[in-house]
mmCIF file of C-alpha atoms and ligand atoms in Angstrom:
data_model
loop_
_atom_site.group_PDB
_atom_site.id
_atom_site.type_symbol
_atom_site.label_atom_id
_atom_site.label_comp_id
_atom_site.label_asym_id
_atom_site.label_seq_id
_atom_site.Cartn_x
_atom_site.Cartn_y
_atom_site.Cartn_z
ATOM 1 C CA UNK A 329 19.833 132.622 49.503
ATOM 2 C CA UNK A 330 21.220 128.924 48.565
ATOM 3 C CA UNK A 331 19.330 127.402 45.767
ATOM 4 C CA UNK A 332 19.534 123.886 43.967
ATOM 5 C CA UNK A 333 19.981 123.484 40.199
ATOM 6 C CA UNK A 334 20.276 120.642 37.976
ATOM 7 C CA UNK A 335 24.105 120.148 37.322
ATOM 8 C CA UNK A 336 24.939 117.448 34.704
ATOM 9 C CA UNK A 337 28.086 115.193 35.725
ATOM 10 C CA UNK A 338 31.132 115.555 33.677
ATOM 11 C CA UNK A 339 33.287 112.881 35.271
ATOM 12 C CA UNK A 340 33.155 110.084 37.889
ATOM 13 C CA UNK A 341 36.945 109.331 38.930
ATOM 14 C CA UNK A 342 37.680 106.852 41.447
ATOM 15 C CA UNK A 343 40.049 108.117 43.773
ATOM 16 C CA UNK A 344 40.445 105.040 46.234
ATOM 17 C CA UNK A 345 38.389 101.667 46.714
ATOM 18 C CA UNK A 346 35.660 103.696 48.859
ATOM 19 C CA UNK A 347 35.753 107.046 47.018
ATOM 20 C CA UNK A 348 34.932 108.991 44.121
ATOM 21 C CA UNK A 349 35.172 112.679 42.917
ATOM 22 C CA UNK A 350 32.550 113.666 40.907
ATOM 23 C CA UNK A 351 32.873 116.612 38.536
ATOM 24 C CA UNK A 352 29.997 118.702 37.660
ATOM 25 C CA UNK A 353 29.689 121.047 34.790
ATOM 26 C CA UNK A 354 28.360 124.835 35.621
ATOM 27 C CA UNK A 355 26.633 126.423 32.705
ATOM 28 C CA UNK A 356 27.836 130.120 31.767
ATOM 29 C CA UNK A 357 24.436 131.547 33.111
ATOM 30 C CA UNK A 358 24.878 129.942 36.631
ATOM 31 C CA UNK A 359 28.708 130.846 37.153
ATOM 32 C CA UNK A 360 28.143 133.136 39.222
ATOM 33 C CA UNK A 361 25.693 131.319 41.532
ATOM 34 C CA UNK A 362 28.499 128.675 41.980
ATOM 35 C CA UNK A 363 31.317 131.020 42.691
ATOM 36 C CA UNK A 364 32.966 129.787 45.945
ATOM 37 C CA UNK A 365 35.457 130.268 48.449
ATOM 38 C CA UNK A 366 38.215 127.550 48.788
ATOM 39 C CA UNK A 367 37.036 125.317 51.687
ATOM 40 C CA UNK A 368 33.338 125.885 50.887
ATOM 41 C CA UNK A 369 30.726 122.559 50.228
ATOM 42 C CA UNK A 370 27.911 121.793 48.067
ATOM 43 C CA UNK A 371 24.599 119.817 49.043
ATOM 44 C CA UNK A 372 23.442 117.077 46.845
ATOM 45 C CA UNK A 373 20.184 115.935 46.791
ATOM 46 C CA UNK A 374 17.977 112.865 45.595
ATOM 47 C CA UNK A 375 14.413 111.373 46.365
ATOM 48 C CA UNK A 376 14.119 107.886 47.563
ATOM 49 C CA UNK A 377 10.792 106.581 47.914
ATOM 50 C CA UNK A 378 9.233 109.924 48.352
ATOM 51 C CA UNK A 379 11.740 111.069 50.885
ATOM 52 C CA UNK A 380 14.150 113.877 50.290
ATOM 53 C CA UNK A 381 17.900 112.929 51.110
ATOM 54 C CA UNK A 382 20.666 115.867 51.279
ATOM 55 C CA UNK A 383 24.301 115.362 51.781
ATOM 56 C CA UNK A 384 26.925 117.968 51.792
ATOM 57 C CA UNK A 385 30.347 117.310 50.059
ATOM 58 C CA UNK A 386 33.560 119.694 50.136
ATOM 59 C CA UNK A 387 34.677 121.090 46.977
ATOM 60 C CA UNK A 388 38.366 119.804 46.447
ATOM 61 C CA UNK A 389 38.850 122.056 42.821
ATOM 62 C CA UNK A 390 40.629 125.412 43.773
ATOM 63 C CA UNK A 391 38.214 128.458 43.725
ATOM 64 C CA UNK A 392 37.796 130.707 40.821
ATOM 65 C CA UNK A 393 39.856 133.992 40.552
ATOM 66 C CA UNK A 394 37.403 136.685 42.109
ATOM 67 C CA UNK A 395 38.490 139.056 39.507
ATOM 68 C CA UNK A 396 37.293 136.374 36.563
ATOM 69 C CA UNK A 397 34.290 134.341 35.874
ATOM 70 C CA UNK A 398 32.619 132.023 38.367
ATOM 71 C CA UNK A 399 33.585 128.181 37.920
ATOM 72 C CA UNK A 400 33.089 126.369 34.650
ATOM 73 C CA UNK A 401 33.463 123.248 36.803
ATOM 74 C CA UNK A 402 33.255 122.370 40.295
ATOM 75 C CA UNK A 403 34.759 119.062 41.737
ATOM 76 C CA UNK A 404 33.856 117.046 45.271
ATOM 77 C CA UNK A 405 34.844 114.166 47.017
ATOM 78 C CA UNK A 406 32.435 111.465 48.276
ATOM 79 C CA UNK A 407 33.859 108.821 50.638
ATOM 80 C CA UNK A 408 31.556 105.849 51.180
ATOM 81 C CA UNK A 409 30.144 105.830 54.313
ATOM 82 C CA UNK A 410 28.850 102.673 55.889
ATOM 83 C CA UNK A 411 24.743 102.521 55.359
ATOM 84 C CA UNK A 412 25.097 105.996 53.819
ATOM 85 C CA UNK A 413 22.242 106.303 51.501
ATOM 86 C CA UNK A 414 23.763 108.711 49.103
ATOM 87 C CA UNK A 415 27.280 107.808 49.040
ATOM 88 C CA UNK A 416 26.360 104.355 48.501
ATOM 89 C CA UNK A 417 24.528 105.923 45.103
ATOM 90 C CA UNK A 418 27.506 108.022 44.268
ATOM 91 C CA UNK A 419 29.840 105.371 44.464
ATOM 92 C CA UNK A 420 27.851 102.730 42.410
ATOM 93 C CA UNK A 421 25.019 104.477 40.541
ATOM 94 C CA UNK A 422 26.218 107.997 38.971
ATOM 95 C CA UNK A 423 27.351 108.362 35.845
ATOM 96 C CA UNK A 424 29.097 110.893 33.559
ATOM 97 C CA UNK A 425 26.064 112.488 31.636
ATOM 98 C CA UNK A 426 23.655 111.902 34.777
ATOM 99 C CA UNK A 427 22.098 115.048 36.279
ATOM 100 C CA UNK A 428 22.033 115.738 39.823
ATOM 101 C CA UNK A 429 20.547 118.478 41.792
ATOM 102 C CA UNK A 430 23.320 120.877 43.406
ATOM 103 C CA UNK A 431 22.970 123.332 45.676
ATOM 104 C CA UNK A 432 24.903 126.576 45.524
ATOM 105 C CA UNK A 433 28.182 126.642 47.634
ATOM 106 C CA UNK A 434 27.937 127.378 51.394
ATOM 107 C CA UNK A 435 30.073 127.197 54.372
ATOM 108 C CA UNK A 436 32.714 129.291 56.546
ATOM 109 C CA UNK A 437 35.498 126.889 56.663
ATOM 110 C CA UNK A 438 37.494 128.888 54.191
ATOM 111 C CA UNK A 439 40.540 130.864 53.843
ATOM 112 C CA UNK A 440 41.027 134.112 51.858
ATOM 113 C CA UNK A 441 44.384 134.276 50.157
ATOM 114 C CA UNK A 442 46.854 136.585 51.908
ATOM 115 C CA UNK A 443 50.376 136.260 52.295
ATOM 116 C CA UNK A 444 51.616 134.318 55.466
ATOM 117 C CA UNK A 445 52.065 131.061 56.730
ATOM 118 C CA UNK A 446 49.114 128.974 56.942
ATOM 119 C CA UNK A 447 48.599 124.957 58.384
ATOM 120 C CA UNK A 448 46.276 122.347 58.249
ATOM 121 C CA UNK A 449 46.028 119.077 60.156
ATOM 122 C CA UNK A 450 43.416 116.599 58.207
ATOM 123 C CA UNK A 451 42.372 113.215 58.696
ATOM 124 C CA UNK A 452 40.649 110.867 55.849
ATOM 125 C CA UNK A 453 38.034 112.760 53.792
ATOM 126 C CA UNK A 454 39.036 115.937 55.455
ATOM 127 C CA UNK A 455 41.493 116.567 52.845
ATOM 128 C CA UNK A 456 38.830 117.658 50.506
ATOM 129 C CA UNK A 457 37.827 121.109 51.515
ATOM 130 C CA UNK A 458 41.695 121.705 52.242
ATOM 131 C CA UNK A 459 43.141 120.745 49.008
ATOM 132 C CA UNK A 460 40.876 123.380 47.490
ATOM 133 C CA UNK A 461 42.431 125.806 50.096
ATOM 134 C CA UNK A 462 45.938 125.005 49.817
ATOM 135 C CA UNK A 463 45.827 124.863 45.842
ATOM 136 C CA UNK A 464 43.982 128.205 45.735
ATOM 137 C CA UNK A 465 46.359 129.931 48.153
ATOM 138 C CA UNK A 466 49.531 128.805 46.248
ATOM 139 C CA UNK A 467 48.206 129.941 43.108
ATOM 140 C CA UNK A 468 47.227 133.391 44.294
ATOM 141 C CA UNK A 469 49.846 134.425 46.679
ATOM 142 C CA UNK A 470 53.265 133.709 45.632
ATOM 143 C CA UNK A 471 54.726 134.598 49.197
ATOM 144 C CA UNK A 472 52.273 132.384 51.108
ATOM 145 C CA UNK A 473 53.301 128.925 52.462
ATOM 146 C CA UNK A 474 51.497 125.969 53.795
ATOM 147 C CA UNK A 475 52.211 122.899 56.068
ATOM 148 C CA UNK A 476 50.067 120.092 55.344
ATOM 149 C CA UNK A 477 49.801 117.437 58.052
ATOM 150 C CA UNK A 478 47.450 114.501 56.815
ATOM 151 C CA UNK A 479 46.729 111.309 58.695
ATOM 152 C CA UNK A 480 45.124 108.298 57.071
ATOM 153 C CA UNK A 481 45.042 104.607 58.046
ATOM 154 C CA UNK A 482 46.944 103.435 54.753
ATOM 155 C CA UNK A 483 48.453 104.711 51.556
ATOM 156 C CA UNK A 484 45.884 103.066 49.465
ATOM 157 C CA UNK A 485 42.894 104.678 51.609
ATOM 158 C CA UNK A 486 44.283 108.058 50.967
ATOM 159 C CA UNK A 487 42.153 110.234 49.115
ATOM 160 C CA UNK A 488 43.657 112.556 46.724
ATOM 161 C CA UNK A 489 47.131 111.174 47.064
ATOM 162 C CA UNK A 490 47.934 112.211 43.349
ATOM 163 C CA UNK A 491 46.662 115.691 43.659
ATOM 164 C CA UNK A 492 48.536 116.308 46.824
ATOM 165 C CA UNK A 493 51.512 114.975 45.133
ATOM 166 C CA UNK A 494 51.447 117.016 41.905
ATOM 167 C CA UNK A 495 50.803 120.448 44.392
ATOM 168 C CA UNK A 496 53.956 119.643 46.464
ATOM 169 C CA UNK A 497 55.753 119.192 42.962
ATOM 170 C CA UNK A 498 54.572 122.390 41.784
ATOM 171 C CA UNK A 499 55.290 124.245 44.996
ATOM 172 C CA UNK A 500 58.410 122.314 46.709
ATOM 173 C CA UNK A 501 59.449 125.196 48.547
ATOM 174 C CA UNK A 502 56.231 126.619 50.041
ATOM 175 C CA UNK A 503 54.318 123.391 50.608
ATOM 176 C CA UNK A 504 55.857 121.362 53.283
ATOM 177 C CA UNK A 505 53.616 117.897 53.244
ATOM 178 C CA UNK A 506 53.821 115.562 56.265
ATOM 179 C CA UNK A 507 51.942 112.288 56.112
ATOM 180 C CA UNK A 508 51.148 109.872 58.971
ATOM 181 C CA UNK A 509 49.478 106.815 58.646
ATOM 182 C CA UNK A 510 47.783 104.632 61.277
ATOM 183 C CA UNK A 511 47.833 101.226 60.324
ATOM 184 C CA UNK A 512 51.003 101.145 58.115
ATOM 185 C CA UNK A 513 54.570 101.864 58.265
ATOM 186 C CA UNK A 514 56.124 104.303 55.679
ATOM 187 C CA UNK A 515 59.544 104.045 53.944
ATOM 188 C CA UNK A 516 60.161 107.790 54.689
ATOM 189 C CA UNK A 517 58.278 110.273 57.051
ATOM 190 C CA UNK A 518 56.796 109.969 60.530
ATOM 191 C CA UNK A 519 56.482 106.595 62.271
ATOM 192 C CA UNK A 520 53.085 105.020 62.089
ATOM 193 C CA UNK A 521 50.264 105.368 64.959
ATOM 194 C CA UNK A 522 47.310 107.929 65.767
ATOM 195 C CA UNK A 523 47.751 111.488 65.805
ATOM 196 C CA UNK A 524 46.300 112.490 69.321
ATOM 197 C CA UNK A 525 46.693 115.401 71.385
ATOM 198 C CA UNK A 526 49.883 114.396 73.297
ATOM 199 C CA UNK A 527 51.720 113.261 69.916
ATOM 200 C CA UNK A 528 50.176 116.666 68.090
ATOM 201 C CA UNK A 529 51.783 118.528 71.249
ATOM 202 C CA UNK A 530 55.202 117.410 70.676
ATOM 203 C CA UNK A 531 55.172 117.181 66.828
ATOM 204 C CA UNK A 532 53.759 120.793 65.548
ATOM 205 C CA UNK A 533 56.362 122.633 67.271
ATOM 206 C CA UNK A 534 58.835 120.315 65.921
ATOM 207 C CA UNK A 535 57.515 120.780 62.189
ATOM 208 C CA UNK A 536 56.844 124.605 62.055
ATOM 209 C CA UNK A 537 57.041 127.786 64.118
ATOM 210 C CA UNK A 538 53.718 127.535 65.808
ATOM 211 C CA UNK A 539 53.151 131.020 66.703
ATOM 212 C CA UNK A 540 53.979 132.564 63.222
ATOM 213 C CA UNK A 541 51.020 130.458 61.519
ATOM 214 C CA UNK A 542 48.262 132.714 60.677
ATOM 215 C CA UNK A 543 45.534 130.089 60.301
ATOM 216 C CA UNK A 544 45.117 126.604 61.450
ATOM 217 C CA UNK A 545 42.457 124.618 59.353
ATOM 218 C CA UNK A 546 41.477 121.303 61.227
ATOM 219 C CA UNK A 547 39.257 119.156 59.337
ATOM 220 C CA UNK A 548 38.238 115.332 60.129
ATOM 221 C CA UNK A 549 36.691 113.159 62.335
ATOM 222 C CA UNK A 550 35.682 114.333 65.593
ATOM 223 C CA UNK A 551 38.405 112.945 67.542
ATOM 224 C CA UNK A 552 41.286 114.344 65.592
ATOM 225 C CA UNK A 553 40.014 117.825 65.193
ATOM 226 C CA UNK A 554 39.110 118.190 69.109
ATOM 227 C CA UNK A 555 42.665 116.565 69.905
ATOM 228 C CA UNK A 556 44.386 118.812 67.624
ATOM 229 C CA UNK A 557 42.503 121.998 68.807
ATOM 230 C CA UNK A 558 43.211 121.124 72.196
ATOM 231 C CA UNK A 559 47.065 120.529 71.490
ATOM 232 C CA UNK A 560 47.174 123.879 69.711
ATOM 233 C CA UNK A 561 45.291 125.805 72.579
ATOM 234 C CA UNK A 562 47.975 124.250 74.917
ATOM 235 C CA UNK A 563 50.771 125.461 72.752
ATOM 236 C CA UNK A 564 49.129 129.218 73.245
ATOM 237 C CA UNK A 565 47.494 129.636 69.893
ATOM 238 C CA UNK A 566 44.744 131.736 69.820
ATOM 239 C CA UNK A 567 41.197 130.539 69.236
ATOM 240 C CA UNK A 568 40.644 133.099 66.535
ATOM 241 C CA UNK A 569 43.158 131.546 64.376
ATOM 242 C CA UNK A 570 41.734 128.010 64.580
ATOM 243 C CA UNK A 571 39.274 127.000 61.786
ATOM 244 C CA UNK A 572 37.643 123.519 62.027
ATOM 245 C CA UNK A 573 35.107 121.311 60.178
ATOM 246 C CA UNK A 574 34.045 118.005 61.399
ATOM 247 C CA UNK A 575 32.870 115.333 59.581
ATOM 248 C CA UNK A 576 31.255 111.939 61.249
ATOM 249 C CA UNK A 577 29.621 113.701 64.318
ATOM 250 C CA UNK A 578 28.221 110.387 65.462
ATOM 251 C CA UNK A 579 31.651 109.982 67.690
ATOM 252 C CA UNK A 580 31.055 113.714 69.078
ATOM 253 C CA UNK A 581 29.323 114.407 72.642
ATOM 254 C CA UNK A 582 25.999 113.626 73.226
ATOM 255 C CA UNK A 583 23.240 116.529 72.488
ATOM 256 C CA UNK A 584 22.730 118.685 75.414
ATOM 257 C CA UNK A 585 20.061 117.472 77.925
ATOM 258 C CA UNK A 586 16.646 119.014 77.180
ATOM 259 C CA UNK A 587 15.833 122.026 79.408
ATOM 260 C CA UNK A 588 12.389 123.526 80.512
ATOM 261 C CA UNK A 589 10.569 124.871 77.277
ATOM 262 C CA UNK A 590 7.231 126.716 77.213
ATOM 263 C CA UNK A 591 4.348 124.490 76.649
ATOM 264 C CA UNK A 592 3.340 126.515 73.352
ATOM 265 C CA UNK A 593 5.717 128.399 71.118
ATOM 266 C CA UNK A 594 5.821 130.095 67.692
ATOM 267 C CA UNK A 595 8.530 130.741 65.326
ATOM 268 C CA UNK A 596 8.721 134.004 63.274
ATOM 269 C CA UNK A 597 10.863 133.179 60.105
ATOM 270 C CA UNK A 598 11.731 135.734 57.527
ATOM 271 C CA UNK A 599 13.243 134.044 54.671
ATOM 272 C CA UNK A 600 14.140 135.249 50.974
ATOM 273 C CA UNK A 601 12.276 138.506 52.286
ATOM 274 C CA UNK A 602 8.750 136.697 53.237
ATOM 275 C CA UNK A 603 8.076 136.180 56.374
ATOM 276 C CA UNK A 604 5.618 133.890 58.351
ATOM 277 C CA UNK A 605 4.613 132.614 62.169
ATOM 278 C CA UNK A 606 3.957 128.998 62.956
ATOM 279 C CA UNK A 607 3.295 127.178 65.830
ATOM 280 C CA UNK A 608 6.305 124.919 66.939
ATOM 281 C CA UNK A 609 5.092 121.172 67.534
ATOM 282 C CA UNK A 610 6.718 119.452 70.614
ATOM 283 C CA UNK A 611 10.297 118.046 70.142
ATOM 284 C CA UNK A 612 10.791 119.482 66.664
ATOM 285 C CA UNK A 613 13.810 122.059 65.964
ATOM 286 C CA UNK A 614 12.483 125.102 64.323
ATOM 287 C CA UNK A 615 13.925 124.369 61.241
ATOM 288 C CA UNK A 616 11.483 121.491 60.940
ATOM 289 C CA UNK A 617 8.704 124.113 61.978
ATOM 290 C CA UNK A 618 9.893 126.190 58.994
ATOM 291 C CA UNK A 619 10.401 123.716 56.500
ATOM 292 C CA UNK A 620 6.663 122.199 57.447
ATOM 293 C CA UNK A 621 5.663 125.677 55.825
ATOM 294 C CA UNK A 622 8.450 126.814 53.691
ATOM 295 C CA UNK A 623 10.141 123.932 52.131
ATOM 296 C CA UNK A 624 12.597 126.312 50.281
ATOM 297 C CA UNK A 625 14.266 126.758 53.810
ATOM 298 C CA UNK A 626 18.262 126.122 53.428
ATOM 299 C CA UNK A 627 19.359 123.256 55.237
ATOM 300 C CA UNK A 628 21.790 120.246 54.040
ATOM 301 C CA UNK A 629 22.865 118.166 57.213
ATOM 302 C CA UNK A 630 20.328 118.511 59.890
ATOM 303 C CA UNK A 631 23.070 117.682 62.213
ATOM 304 C CA UNK A 632 24.663 120.756 63.251
ATOM 305 C CA UNK A 633 27.572 120.403 61.032
ATOM 306 C CA UNK A 634 27.244 122.005 57.989
ATOM 307 C CA UNK A 635 26.045 125.535 58.680
ATOM 308 C CA UNK A 636 23.485 125.548 56.029
ATOM 309 C CA UNK A 637 20.816 126.326 58.105
ATOM 310 C CA UNK A 638 22.283 129.549 59.901
ATOM 311 C CA UNK A 639 19.676 132.200 60.862
ATOM 312 C CA UNK A 640 20.159 135.142 63.108
ATOM 313 C CA UNK A 641 17.900 135.231 66.031
ATOM 314 C CA UNK A 642 16.319 138.278 66.595
ATOM 315 C CA UNK A 643 14.177 137.701 69.308
ATOM 316 C CA UNK A 644 13.212 135.035 71.938
ATOM 317 C CA UNK A 645 15.878 132.349 73.152
ATOM 318 C CA UNK A 646 16.867 128.816 71.834
ATOM 319 C CA UNK A 647 18.664 126.019 73.028
ATOM 320 C CA UNK A 648 21.035 124.440 70.673
ATOM 321 C CA UNK A 649 21.415 120.531 70.861
ATOM 322 C CA UNK A 650 24.795 120.427 69.138
ATOM 323 C CA UNK A 651 27.092 122.760 67.154
ATOM 324 C CA UNK A 652 29.839 121.734 65.051
ATOM 325 C CA UNK A 653 29.438 124.742 62.376
ATOM 326 C CA UNK A 654 29.258 128.229 64.135
ATOM 327 C CA UNK A 655 32.110 129.990 65.312
ATOM 328 C CA UNK A 656 32.065 131.327 68.876
ATOM 329 C CA UNK A 657 32.118 134.919 67.461
ATOM 330 C CA UNK A 658 29.110 133.805 65.117
ATOM 331 C CA UNK A 659 26.998 132.469 68.138
ATOM 332 C CA UNK A 660 27.911 135.432 70.462
ATOM 333 C CA UNK A 661 26.926 137.930 67.275
ATOM 334 C CA UNK A 662 23.542 136.121 67.602
ATOM 335 C CA UNK A 663 23.610 133.431 64.914
ATOM 336 C CA UNK A 664 22.039 129.908 65.613
ATOM 337 C CA UNK A 665 21.775 126.907 63.773
ATOM 338 C CA UNK A 666 17.834 126.209 63.129
ATOM 339 C CA UNK A 667 18.185 122.458 62.554
ATOM 340 C CA UNK A 668 19.590 122.067 66.214
ATOM 341 C CA UNK A 669 17.324 125.001 67.899
ATOM 342 C CA UNK A 670 14.495 124.613 70.035
ATOM 343 C CA UNK A 671 12.500 127.234 71.601
ATOM 344 C CA UNK A 672 12.791 128.330 75.173
ATOM 345 C CA UNK A 673 10.552 131.215 74.902
ATOM 346 C CA UNK A 674 6.915 131.413 73.727
ATOM 347 C CA UNK A 675 7.770 133.456 70.552
ATOM 348 C CA UNK A 676 11.229 133.224 68.782
ATOM 349 C CA UNK A 677 11.904 135.190 65.550
ATOM 350 C CA UNK A 678 14.391 134.103 62.992
ATOM 351 C CA UNK A 679 16.005 135.816 59.964
ATOM 352 C CA UNK A 680 17.440 133.507 57.474
ATOM 353 C CA UNK A 681 18.529 136.313 55.339
ATOM 354 C CA UNK A 682 21.258 137.950 57.337
HETATM 355 S S1 LIG B 1201 21.275 121.901 58.386
HETATM 356 FE FE1 LIG B 1201 23.610 121.571 58.583
HETATM 357 S S2 LIG B 1201 23.994 122.489 60.267
HETATM 358 FE FE2 LIG B 1201 21.914 122.459 60.215
#
């Protein structure tokens, strides 16, 4: 069960004009709770005028060795989002020594290091979880290789430029790095311009043996992730090998149209071993119903992106507005995103503990 703890900010490093990396110190007694897999994220929360704001940020630091202690520090990347209540605060107001409320790690955009060839296509701040994935994999699996294709507007706006260059220096044979800048010509490397489906379909087989890639990690804005997935599917890559995490959902498709819902319905939820049954108010999501009664219900983005509100649907039927977090196997197994779910039956039972 995800929990918040206050953690001290050890460092705030400016990495581009509009982004910072925040490093937190994890006290010894909490290190097990903050043990994370490469690719996971953390939710941060703060209160503004009585309203709680939560945002999730991917961890960029390498994951701790399973045989050793949990992490002594955690580092996340934060890029300024226009009008973003949390990111503006992170960039302008947070200083080393401050304390922030940090949720324990969550997310299924992860890689368990095993030998083989892996690849990622990332855009903008999508590099953040992939930096953790690449550094963990290459450090732990001496025979693993990684092809990292990153797309950014300009070199100056590229997050973690130095960290990625350091990885390339450390593993010159095992890390293939390809950079595409959409708004700037490079002296070496690929021509500038957007990476769209057509370009990717030609580029990927020219860069690496597509059919030998054990896992594809796509992370960034909706358009890039969608285009890459389509290009890969067109190249015959199995869906099970493609992992994706989307940022900036606003550019995505509109939520599904409302379908007939019962006039009155109730949700029964099991959460941290305790259950309860409550009426669902018109228009609200099941997460909102549960939160009104159990403020400890897990969530972060409320936008169908982070997967923190995942619950198992024990009985009843729901309609999900949007889902950018659950894999097909998870929805087929019966998992739903509570923040996107609305009842289609008079009773719905959810289990947040499963
Ligand atoms: S809270 Fe993020 S997907 Fe539901």
